[in-house]
């Protein structure tokens, strides 16, 4: 089988994780990279020594014999880069990091792009593929009898330092409830099998980055909040985010409840952040709690150590690439569509608006 060749557009911290996971696929490789930052370009070259480092975005897009282009640039670049790729290479597959766009006008732009692009476009919502979350999704209906309430809690570390500190400002990220939380809004729609109709949020900047300054500007990115979402099928979901809680044992805790019972997933954060003096890092768990007979049943969900070593997302980046490559090769539809990506951003933008206005936002 011929090697599946990627071109990477933007290759900072997350780009490095993608490269390490692509290397584990065995039948895929990074053929070309465009990264304008000298430090990140050197780091990318060390991870993918056979890749050609090109000098511009246009050169990467035009690079011959690519099976797919992977967009891993800062958030506010995604929409324009998608449009540039689609205009020049409508026959090349695209894997684009979330969020699809940061400006409210982006939804219409993405729908126009979808209509004209011939090859698959897959939005990188890798949280779907974390083994404990994938296990929860698989058991969801059996364990709950149909989800009526879904709660997602993420208690984690602050935003990491990125090239040019782009992630410190809402103008570049779309806001925390877009940048970080579109993953969770995507999971809500997937788990509930319905679209949102109303969003209520309370959020803000409570602790992080208040004493930082970049070219005289203080970061305005939020670090905490609550979001409640009503869905068309009558189900409700809630997100609780805290980005100054890195001392927690688990980073994500997801619970779904229905008439038959409850199911929960407990997902550890990146192992590299776990304090060495505490011993081995925690292992992911899945807990099913039926109403009758009562009594929780706990399952340990191990993740391959080799996958944990090459990324911060519980092995999900590898599984996402594995499925993406298989779908492109087989000519099958994508699992995370443009529509999924648009809905996730719409929900995030509505949550930002609700938190700012103090009013519920209808969708």
XYZ file of C-alpha atoms in Angstrom:
363
model
C 0.000 0.000 0.000
C 1.321 3.426 -0.940
C 2.288 5.794 1.835
C -0.396 8.330 2.784
C 1.288 11.733 2.505
C 0.349 14.694 4.685
C 1.188 18.342 4.228
C 1.013 20.327 7.466
C -0.013 23.973 7.511
C 1.226 25.470 10.784
C 3.239 23.245 13.086
C 3.471 24.540 16.641
C 2.831 22.576 19.831
C -0.228 20.692 18.547
C 1.448 20.160 15.191
C 4.210 18.281 16.977
C 1.647 15.974 18.559
C 0.166 15.292 15.134
C 3.597 14.445 13.690
C 4.398 12.015 16.513
C 1.078 10.238 16.064
C 1.301 10.088 12.262
C 4.675 8.378 12.699
C 2.950 5.564 14.646
C 0.507 4.815 11.824
C 3.174 2.956 9.856
C 1.664 3.624 6.415
C 1.578 7.439 6.594
C 4.187 10.187 6.575
C 4.578 13.947 6.697
C 5.801 15.026 3.261
C 5.856 18.828 3.635
C 5.490 21.441 6.387
C 4.927 25.173 6.406
C 5.744 26.782 9.762
C 6.775 30.471 9.818
C 8.225 30.493 13.357
C 11.934 29.564 13.330
C 11.865 27.735 16.649
C 8.837 25.637 15.820
C 10.183 24.999 12.325
C 13.358 23.542 13.848
C 11.321 21.413 16.244
C 9.185 20.150 13.352
C 12.275 19.293 11.324
C 13.615 17.236 14.216
C 10.350 15.277 14.457
C 9.935 14.796 10.690
C 13.446 14.912 9.201
C 12.279 13.640 5.788
C 9.633 16.330 5.383
C 10.322 19.256 3.068
C 10.142 22.632 4.807
C 8.416 24.975 2.382
C 8.610 28.767 2.451
C 4.947 29.789 2.216
C 1.367 28.742 2.711
C 0.851 28.784 -1.064
C 3.839 26.485 -1.612
C 2.475 23.989 0.914
C -0.947 24.007 -0.720
C 0.609 23.448 -4.168
C 3.029 20.742 -2.991
C 2.639 17.697 -5.275
C 1.409 14.208 -4.354
C -0.292 15.102 -1.080
C -3.147 12.873 0.040
C -4.254 15.350 2.704
C -3.485 18.746 4.157
C -3.577 19.095 7.938
C -4.340 22.587 9.265
C -2.823 23.189 12.718
C -2.400 26.958 12.619
C -3.824 29.473 15.147
C -7.626 29.516 15.331
C -8.225 32.750 13.465
C -6.328 31.409 10.415
C -8.427 28.287 9.840
C -11.304 29.657 7.763
C -9.152 31.566 5.263
C -6.740 28.652 4.917
C -9.587 26.237 4.270
C -10.848 28.552 1.539
C -7.376 28.865 0.011
C -6.900 25.088 -0.068
C -10.349 24.467 -1.495
C -9.861 27.068 -4.237
C -6.519 25.600 -5.337
C -6.891 21.902 -4.483
C -10.569 20.882 -4.322
C -9.501 17.255 -4.757
C -7.251 17.042 -1.681
C -8.597 15.808 1.667
C -8.383 18.148 4.663
C -8.091 17.497 8.382
C -8.593 20.841 10.122
C -8.047 21.537 13.804
C -10.893 23.030 15.772
C -12.428 25.563 15.786
C -13.409 25.881 12.140
C -13.747 29.649 12.475
C -13.773 32.373 15.125
C -15.963 35.085 13.583
C -19.769 34.713 13.359
C -19.570 35.159 9.575
C -17.592 31.937 9.355
C -20.630 29.650 9.377
C -21.893 30.849 6.005
C -18.358 30.733 4.596
C -17.985 27.097 5.659
C -21.286 26.098 4.092
C -20.211 27.694 0.801
C -16.872 25.912 0.994
C -18.533 22.550 1.711
C -20.615 22.853 -1.430
C -17.545 23.251 -3.651
C -14.938 20.937 -2.127
C -14.796 17.490 -3.741
C -12.618 15.653 -1.212
C -13.372 14.878 2.462
C -13.051 17.650 5.055
C -12.771 16.236 8.601
C -12.866 18.521 11.652
C -10.408 17.445 14.353
C -12.714 16.858 17.306
C -10.371 14.328 18.865
C -12.160 14.150 22.226
C -14.630 11.780 20.548
C -11.782 9.280 20.244
C -10.418 9.320 23.796
C -10.862 5.650 24.840
C -12.915 6.371 27.992
C -15.175 8.820 26.130
C -15.515 6.433 23.191
C -16.493 3.703 25.680
C -19.086 6.004 27.265
C -20.569 6.859 23.865
C -20.758 3.167 22.956
C -22.587 2.239 26.187
C -24.640 5.422 26.466
C -28.093 4.283 25.404
C -27.893 0.874 27.099
C -26.697 2.348 30.386
C -29.150 5.266 30.531
C -32.175 4.123 28.556
C -31.923 7.394 26.639
C -30.000 10.392 27.966
C -32.015 13.164 29.607
C -29.195 14.990 31.401
C -25.553 15.289 30.355
C -22.857 16.995 32.413
C -19.276 17.662 31.313
C -16.741 18.978 33.808
C -13.248 19.988 32.780
C -10.906 21.004 35.584
C -7.493 21.581 34.076
C -4.333 23.673 33.767
C -4.262 27.228 32.330
C -3.719 27.919 28.654
C -0.173 26.988 27.666
C 2.255 29.383 26.044
C 1.907 29.442 22.263
C 3.887 31.108 19.474
C 3.345 34.864 19.625
C 1.008 34.365 22.602
C -1.914 34.277 20.178
C -4.062 32.255 22.580
C -4.124 35.027 25.189
C -6.654 37.153 23.287
C -10.261 36.614 22.238
C -9.664 38.226 18.847
C -7.454 35.282 17.898
C -9.269 32.417 19.617
C -12.946 33.260 19.325
C -13.053 33.212 23.132
C -12.515 30.350 25.559
C -16.001 28.919 25.035
C -15.130 28.584 21.339
C -11.399 27.796 21.524
C -11.483 25.209 24.285
C -15.086 24.225 24.659
C -16.164 23.508 21.082
C -14.940 19.960 21.827
C -17.539 19.632 24.561
C -20.363 21.172 22.571
C -19.561 18.662 19.829
C -19.766 15.839 22.374
C -23.117 17.137 23.617
C -24.665 17.012 20.137
C -23.149 13.604 19.455
C -24.263 12.067 22.759
C -27.769 13.519 22.707
C -28.414 13.010 18.991
C -30.063 16.407 18.771
C -29.319 20.046 18.004
C -29.293 22.836 20.595
C -32.089 25.379 20.771
C -31.097 27.627 23.694
C -27.877 28.488 25.560
C -27.364 30.146 28.950
C -23.895 30.900 30.299
C -22.007 32.612 33.079
C -18.246 32.865 32.547
C -15.274 35.161 32.857
C -11.629 35.690 33.756
C -11.268 34.988 37.458
C -7.626 34.028 38.092
C -5.406 33.372 35.090
C -3.247 35.789 33.049
C -4.389 38.886 34.943
C -0.804 39.926 35.664
C 0.467 39.265 32.141
C 1.023 41.892 29.464
C 1.855 41.517 25.774
C 2.821 44.665 23.907
C 1.019 46.599 26.609
C -2.202 44.584 26.366
C -3.543 42.434 29.212
C -5.011 39.078 28.117
C -8.811 38.951 27.969
C -9.204 35.174 27.638
C -11.641 33.610 30.137
C -10.633 30.839 32.529
C -13.890 29.565 34.069
C -17.604 29.299 33.548
C -20.847 27.372 33.387
C -22.903 26.737 30.253
C -26.405 25.210 30.166
C -27.809 24.024 26.840
C -31.392 23.010 25.979
C -31.752 20.582 23.067
C -34.559 20.098 20.562
C -35.345 16.592 21.870
C -35.932 17.886 25.415
C -32.578 16.802 26.843
C -30.376 19.212 28.774
C -26.623 19.483 29.055
C -24.229 21.458 31.205
C -20.555 22.340 30.943
C -18.440 23.331 33.935
C -15.006 24.694 33.049
C -12.206 25.656 35.416
C -8.713 26.330 34.080
C -6.975 26.795 37.430
C -7.591 23.284 38.769
C -4.547 21.335 37.558
C -4.277 19.668 40.974
C -7.264 17.450 40.187
C -6.910 13.686 39.710
C -9.066 13.698 36.591
C -9.198 16.415 33.956
C -12.553 15.534 32.397
C -15.529 13.992 34.140
C -18.592 13.232 32.021
C -21.897 11.931 33.353
C -25.045 11.000 31.456
C -28.314 10.086 33.161
C -31.549 8.618 31.844
C -34.526 6.606 33.077
C -32.489 3.374 33.290
C -29.399 4.708 35.037
C -26.221 6.708 34.907
C -22.873 6.327 33.160
C -19.695 8.294 33.873
C -16.275 8.649 32.272
C -13.219 9.865 34.186
C -10.347 11.029 31.981
C -6.848 11.889 33.305
C -4.966 14.907 32.037
C -1.604 14.754 30.266
C 0.761 12.394 32.045
C 3.638 14.863 31.707
C 1.877 17.158 34.171
C 1.299 14.482 36.826
C 3.633 15.047 39.842
C 6.307 12.346 40.014
C 6.126 12.143 43.823
C 2.545 10.873 43.568
C 3.624 7.761 41.682
C 1.925 6.421 38.580
C -0.650 8.760 36.991
C -4.338 7.845 37.264
C -5.959 5.512 34.747
C -9.186 6.324 32.935
C -12.367 4.785 34.311
C -15.916 4.134 33.157
C -18.623 3.700 35.804
C -22.146 2.410 35.114
C -24.772 2.925 37.829
C -28.109 1.263 36.994
C -31.238 2.204 38.900
C -32.263 -1.429 39.233
C -30.517 -3.343 40.587
C -28.674 -0.451 42.210
C -24.909 -0.556 42.520
C -22.152 0.975 40.394
C -19.989 -1.186 38.138
C -16.526 0.215 37.448
C -14.381 -0.533 34.388
C -10.743 0.464 33.981
C -10.092 1.815 30.472
C -6.365 1.435 29.815
C -4.658 3.421 27.075
C -1.546 2.175 25.266
C 1.513 3.694 26.948
C 3.056 4.393 23.533
C 0.071 6.623 22.677
C 0.146 8.420 26.012
C 3.829 9.183 25.427
C 3.305 11.021 22.136
C 0.490 13.399 23.003
C -1.656 15.127 25.589
C -5.054 13.808 24.516
C -5.326 10.300 25.962
C -4.425 8.555 22.716
C -7.208 10.186 20.733
C -4.999 11.956 18.177
C -3.701 8.579 16.957
C -7.161 7.039 16.671
C -8.437 10.107 14.850
C -5.656 9.897 12.238
C -6.180 6.161 11.879
C -9.858 6.659 11.070
C -9.243 9.701 8.879
C -6.707 7.870 6.698
C -8.983 4.835 6.410
C -11.952 7.009 5.405
C -9.991 8.917 2.751
C -8.500 5.739 1.285
C -11.883 4.012 1.143
C -13.675 7.046 -0.256
C -16.047 7.027 2.709
C -17.726 9.955 4.393
C -16.067 11.715 7.301
C -17.088 11.077 10.906
C -16.791 14.735 11.946
C -18.272 16.939 9.257
C -18.232 20.622 8.391
C -21.754 20.778 9.850
C -20.486 19.294 13.137
C -17.695 21.857 13.234
C -20.066 24.733 12.478
C -22.511 23.681 15.203
C -19.717 23.445 17.781
C -18.574 27.004 17.035
C -22.132 28.339 16.896
C -22.724 26.949 20.371
C -19.468 28.433 21.647
C -20.216 31.866 20.204
C -23.744 31.773 21.644
C -22.326 30.853 25.060
C -19.859 33.748 24.845
C -22.728 36.083 23.947
C -24.922 34.810 26.770
C -22.173 35.227 29.352
C -21.503 38.780 28.168
C -25.154 39.851 28.007
C -26.576 37.918 30.944
C -29.365 36.694 28.664
C -30.223 33.319 27.178
C -29.460 32.990 23.464
C -31.727 31.077 21.098
C -30.232 29.119 18.211
